[in-house]
Tab-separated table of C-alpha atoms in Angstrom:
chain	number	residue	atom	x	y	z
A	3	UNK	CA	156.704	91.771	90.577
A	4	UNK	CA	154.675	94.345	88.725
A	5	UNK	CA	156.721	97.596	87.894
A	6	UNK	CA	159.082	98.807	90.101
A	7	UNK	CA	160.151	98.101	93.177
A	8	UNK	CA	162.285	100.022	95.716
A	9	UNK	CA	163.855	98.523	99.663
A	10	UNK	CA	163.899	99.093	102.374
A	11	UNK	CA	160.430	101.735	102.613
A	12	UNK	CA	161.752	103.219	105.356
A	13	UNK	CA	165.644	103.550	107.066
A	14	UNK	CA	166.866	105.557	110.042
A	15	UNK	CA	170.537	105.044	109.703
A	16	UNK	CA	173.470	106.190	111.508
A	17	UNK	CA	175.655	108.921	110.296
A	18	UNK	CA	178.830	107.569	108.747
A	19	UNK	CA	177.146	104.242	107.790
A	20	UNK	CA	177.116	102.722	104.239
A	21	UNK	CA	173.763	102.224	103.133
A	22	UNK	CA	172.159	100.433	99.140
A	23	UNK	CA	168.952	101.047	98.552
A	24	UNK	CA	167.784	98.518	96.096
A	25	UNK	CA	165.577	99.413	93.013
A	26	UNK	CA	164.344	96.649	90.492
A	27	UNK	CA	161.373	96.530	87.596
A	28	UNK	CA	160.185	93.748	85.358
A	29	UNK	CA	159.394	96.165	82.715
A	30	UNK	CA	162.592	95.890	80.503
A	31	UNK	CA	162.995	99.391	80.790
A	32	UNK	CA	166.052	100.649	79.154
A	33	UNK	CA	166.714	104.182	81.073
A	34	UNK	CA	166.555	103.868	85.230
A	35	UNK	CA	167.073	106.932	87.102
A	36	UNK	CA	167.458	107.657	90.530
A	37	UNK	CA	165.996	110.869	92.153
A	38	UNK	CA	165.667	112.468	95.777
A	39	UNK	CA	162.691	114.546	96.807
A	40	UNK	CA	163.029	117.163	99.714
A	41	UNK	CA	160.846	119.292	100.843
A	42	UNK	CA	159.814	122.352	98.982
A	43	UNK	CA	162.204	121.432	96.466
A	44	UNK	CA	161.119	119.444	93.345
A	45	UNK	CA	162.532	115.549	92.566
A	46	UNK	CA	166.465	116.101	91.686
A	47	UNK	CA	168.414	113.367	89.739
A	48	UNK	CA	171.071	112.006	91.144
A	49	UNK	CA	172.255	109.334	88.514
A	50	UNK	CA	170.885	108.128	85.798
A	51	UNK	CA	171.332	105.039	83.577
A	52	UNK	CA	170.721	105.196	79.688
A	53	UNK	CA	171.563	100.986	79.478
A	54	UNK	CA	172.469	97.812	81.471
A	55	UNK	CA	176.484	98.535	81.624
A	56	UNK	CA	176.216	102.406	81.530
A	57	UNK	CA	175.726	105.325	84.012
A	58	UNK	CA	175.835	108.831	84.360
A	59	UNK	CA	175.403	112.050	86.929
A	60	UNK	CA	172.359	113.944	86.907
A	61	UNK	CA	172.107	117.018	89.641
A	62	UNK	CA	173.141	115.976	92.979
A	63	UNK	CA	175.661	113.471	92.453
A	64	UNK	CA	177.841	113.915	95.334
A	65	UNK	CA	178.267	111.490	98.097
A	66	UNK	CA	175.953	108.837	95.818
A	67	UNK	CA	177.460	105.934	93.675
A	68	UNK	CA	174.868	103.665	91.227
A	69	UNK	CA	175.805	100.602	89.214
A	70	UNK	CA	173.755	98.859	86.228
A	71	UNK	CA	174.936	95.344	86.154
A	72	UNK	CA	172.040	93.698	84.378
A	73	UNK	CA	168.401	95.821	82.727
A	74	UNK	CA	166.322	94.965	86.228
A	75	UNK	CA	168.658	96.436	89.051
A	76	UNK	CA	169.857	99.762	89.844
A	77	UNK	CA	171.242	100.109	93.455
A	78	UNK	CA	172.081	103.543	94.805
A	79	UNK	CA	175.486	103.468	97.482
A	80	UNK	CA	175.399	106.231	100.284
A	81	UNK	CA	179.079	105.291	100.910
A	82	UNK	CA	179.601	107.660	104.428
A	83	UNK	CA	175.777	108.968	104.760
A	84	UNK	CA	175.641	112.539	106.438
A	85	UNK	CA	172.130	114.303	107.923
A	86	UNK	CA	171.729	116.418	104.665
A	87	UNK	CA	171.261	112.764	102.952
A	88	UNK	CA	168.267	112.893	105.107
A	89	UNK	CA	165.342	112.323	101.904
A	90	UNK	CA	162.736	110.554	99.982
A	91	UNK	CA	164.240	108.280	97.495
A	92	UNK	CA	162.620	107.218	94.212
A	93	UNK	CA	163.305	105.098	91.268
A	94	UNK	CA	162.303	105.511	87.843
A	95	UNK	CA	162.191	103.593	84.962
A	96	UNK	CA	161.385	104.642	81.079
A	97	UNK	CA	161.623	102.615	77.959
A	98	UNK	CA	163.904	105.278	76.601
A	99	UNK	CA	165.747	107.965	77.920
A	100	UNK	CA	164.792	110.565	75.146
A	101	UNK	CA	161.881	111.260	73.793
A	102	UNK	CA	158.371	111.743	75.437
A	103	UNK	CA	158.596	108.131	77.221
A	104	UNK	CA	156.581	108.348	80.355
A	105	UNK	CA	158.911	107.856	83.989
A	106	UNK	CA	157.402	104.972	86.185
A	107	UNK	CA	158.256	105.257	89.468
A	108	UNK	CA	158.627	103.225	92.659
A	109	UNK	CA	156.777	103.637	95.697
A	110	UNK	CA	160.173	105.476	97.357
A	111	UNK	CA	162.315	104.849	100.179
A	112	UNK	CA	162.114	107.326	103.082
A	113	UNK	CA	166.088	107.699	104.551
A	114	UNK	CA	166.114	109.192	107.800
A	115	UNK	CA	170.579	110.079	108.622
A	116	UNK	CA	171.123	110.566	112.303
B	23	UNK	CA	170.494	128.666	84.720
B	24	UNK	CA	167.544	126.067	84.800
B	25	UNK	CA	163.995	126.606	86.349
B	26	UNK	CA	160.525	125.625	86.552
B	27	UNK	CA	157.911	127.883	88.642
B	28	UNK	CA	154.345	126.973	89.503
B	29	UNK	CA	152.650	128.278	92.624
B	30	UNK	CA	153.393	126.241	95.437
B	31	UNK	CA	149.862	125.950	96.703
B	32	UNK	CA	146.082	126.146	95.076
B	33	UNK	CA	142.515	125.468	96.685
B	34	UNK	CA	139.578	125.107	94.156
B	35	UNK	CA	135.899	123.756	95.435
B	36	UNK	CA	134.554	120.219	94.038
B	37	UNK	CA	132.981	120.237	90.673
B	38	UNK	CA	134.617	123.262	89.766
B	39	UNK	CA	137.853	123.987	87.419
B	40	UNK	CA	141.389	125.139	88.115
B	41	UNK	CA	144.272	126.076	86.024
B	42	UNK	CA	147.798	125.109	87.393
B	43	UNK	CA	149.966	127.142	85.698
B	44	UNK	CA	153.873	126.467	84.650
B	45	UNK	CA	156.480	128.275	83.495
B	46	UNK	CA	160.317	127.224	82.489
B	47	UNK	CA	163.713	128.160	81.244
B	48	UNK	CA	165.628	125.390	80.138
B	49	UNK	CA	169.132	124.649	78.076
B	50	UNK	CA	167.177	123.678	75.176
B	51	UNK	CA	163.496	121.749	75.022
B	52	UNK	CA	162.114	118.845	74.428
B	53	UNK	CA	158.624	118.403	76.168
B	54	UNK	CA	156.887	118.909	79.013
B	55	UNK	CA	155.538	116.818	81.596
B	56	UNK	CA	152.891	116.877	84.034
B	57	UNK	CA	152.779	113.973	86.938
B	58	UNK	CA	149.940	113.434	89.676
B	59	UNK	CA	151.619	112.663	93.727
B	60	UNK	CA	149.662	112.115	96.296
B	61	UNK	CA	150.541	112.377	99.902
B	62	UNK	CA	153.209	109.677	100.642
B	63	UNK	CA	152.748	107.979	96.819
B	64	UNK	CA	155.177	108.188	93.945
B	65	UNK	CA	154.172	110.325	91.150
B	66	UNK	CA	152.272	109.009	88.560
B	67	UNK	CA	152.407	110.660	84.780
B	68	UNK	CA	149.395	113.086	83.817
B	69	UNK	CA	150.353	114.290	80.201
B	70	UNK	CA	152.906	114.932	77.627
B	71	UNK	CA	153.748	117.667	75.588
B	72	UNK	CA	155.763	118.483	72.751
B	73	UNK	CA	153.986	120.870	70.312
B	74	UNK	CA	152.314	124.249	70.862
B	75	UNK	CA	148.174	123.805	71.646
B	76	UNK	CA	145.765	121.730	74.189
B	77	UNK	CA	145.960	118.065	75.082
B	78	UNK	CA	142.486	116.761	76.054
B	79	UNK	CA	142.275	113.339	78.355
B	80	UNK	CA	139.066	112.705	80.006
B	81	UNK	CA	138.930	115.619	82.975
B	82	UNK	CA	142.728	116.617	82.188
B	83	UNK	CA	143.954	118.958	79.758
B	84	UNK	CA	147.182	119.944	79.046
B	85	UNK	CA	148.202	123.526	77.337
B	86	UNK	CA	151.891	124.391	75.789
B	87	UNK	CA	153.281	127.078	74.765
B	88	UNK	CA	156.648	126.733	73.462
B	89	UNK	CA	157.586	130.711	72.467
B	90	UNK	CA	156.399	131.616	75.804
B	91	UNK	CA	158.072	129.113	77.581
B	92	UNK	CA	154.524	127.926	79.757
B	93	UNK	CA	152.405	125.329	80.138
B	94	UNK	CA	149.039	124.669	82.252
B	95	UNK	CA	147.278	121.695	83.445
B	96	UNK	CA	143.723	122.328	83.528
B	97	UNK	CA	141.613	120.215	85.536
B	98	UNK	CA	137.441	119.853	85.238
B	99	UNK	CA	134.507	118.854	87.423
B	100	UNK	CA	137.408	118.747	90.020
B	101	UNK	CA	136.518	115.862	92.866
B	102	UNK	CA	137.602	114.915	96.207
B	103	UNK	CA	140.593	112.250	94.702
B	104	UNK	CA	141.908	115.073	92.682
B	105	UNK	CA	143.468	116.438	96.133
B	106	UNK	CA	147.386	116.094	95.491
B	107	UNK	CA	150.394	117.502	94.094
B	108	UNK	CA	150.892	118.452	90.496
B	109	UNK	CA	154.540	118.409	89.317
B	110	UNK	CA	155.817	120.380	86.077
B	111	UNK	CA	158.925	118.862	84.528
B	112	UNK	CA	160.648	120.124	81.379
B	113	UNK	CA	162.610	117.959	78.984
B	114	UNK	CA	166.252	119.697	78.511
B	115	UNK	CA	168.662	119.170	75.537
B	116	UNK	CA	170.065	116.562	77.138
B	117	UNK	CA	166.369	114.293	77.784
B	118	UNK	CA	167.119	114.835	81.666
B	119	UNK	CA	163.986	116.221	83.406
B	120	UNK	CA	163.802	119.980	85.000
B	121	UNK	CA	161.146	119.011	87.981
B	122	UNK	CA	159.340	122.272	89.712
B	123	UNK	CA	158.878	122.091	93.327
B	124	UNK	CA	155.061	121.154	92.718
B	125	UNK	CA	151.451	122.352	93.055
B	126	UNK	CA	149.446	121.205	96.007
B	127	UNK	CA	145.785	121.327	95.099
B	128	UNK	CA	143.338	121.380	97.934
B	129	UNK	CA	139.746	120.367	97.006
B	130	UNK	CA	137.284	121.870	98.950
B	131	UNK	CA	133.295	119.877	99.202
């Protein structure tokens, strides 16, 4: 593994269904984040993680639930995914969270909600 | 409230040089970002700043100005690869970043 690394690329999913997409980097990154990008609209964070053991809510926290078990993994929970969950996915990773630490980001998962 | 503007859509000819302008408003500062995203990619960073004045790297340059709440990304002897989105993102008080919507710059031959 080199960076970061997101699955699935791509999902259609059902509406109702409870979806993880999976996000892990080899970088020993301390700060993960986890952002969607619409259309028109610029990347919005979701959740954010400043630590393994620690989380918080960025923007558009509703309906989305992250946990930081170890400094590699940061899984993102659609518990009961609805249409308007419909997005491109991406996960970041910086050494810090302050500071002028560059975000790396993985290649994205595109979530289609039926 | 929170916001980052930069026009949603530029076209500049190959070997020529456009200015992709930014502006914010922020609950407090601390930087400003620019990232590179190509059709379908993730974004990749560009430039940092955190003090007023010019950033030169290679073809990229990177202008802030803190008082006035703007920033540009200024891009020379523009080619083909250059095609792609250019996203502004402000560091608030809290470290989080403030993305804009992004710049799509089409390169003309």
């Amino acid at each position: 593994i080199a960076g970061i690394t997101q699955a699935p690329t791509s999902q259609i999913l059902a509406a109702g269904r409870r979806m993880t997409l999976r996000c892990t980097q080899d970088m020993r990154h301390n700060a993960m984040y986890w952002y969607r990008q619409d259309l028109g609209l610029g990347l919005r964070l979701i959740h954010y993680s400043n630590t393994a053991g620690t989380t918080g809510k960025g923007e558009v926290p509703d309906g989305y639930s992250v946990s930081r078990a170890n400094t590699d993994d940061f899984p993102l929970t659609l518990a009961s995914a609805v249409p308007s969950q419909t997005s491109v996915y991406f996960c970041a990773s910086s050494d810090r969270l302050a500071g002028g630490d560059e975000q790396f980001f993985g290649p994205g998962t595109r979530l289609t909600v039926l | 409230g929170q916001n980052i503007d930069q026009p949603t859509e530029m076209t500049a000819t190959e070997g020529a040089i456009v200015q992709i302008n930014c502006t914010y408003q922020t609950s407090g500062f601390n930087g400003l970002f620019w990232y590179q995203q190509h059709a379908g990619e993730a974004p990749t960073f560009l430039s940092y700043n955190v003090l007023d004045g010019l950033e030169e790297k290679g073809r990229f340059s990177s202008f802030l100005s803190r008082s006035k709440g703007y920033s540009y990304l200024l891009l020379k002897e523009l080619q083909m690869k250059d095609s792609a989105s250019y996203l502004c993102a402000a560091t608030d008080s809290n470290y989080q970043l403030i993305w804009g919507a992004g710049t799509k710059l089409i390169i003309k031959p």
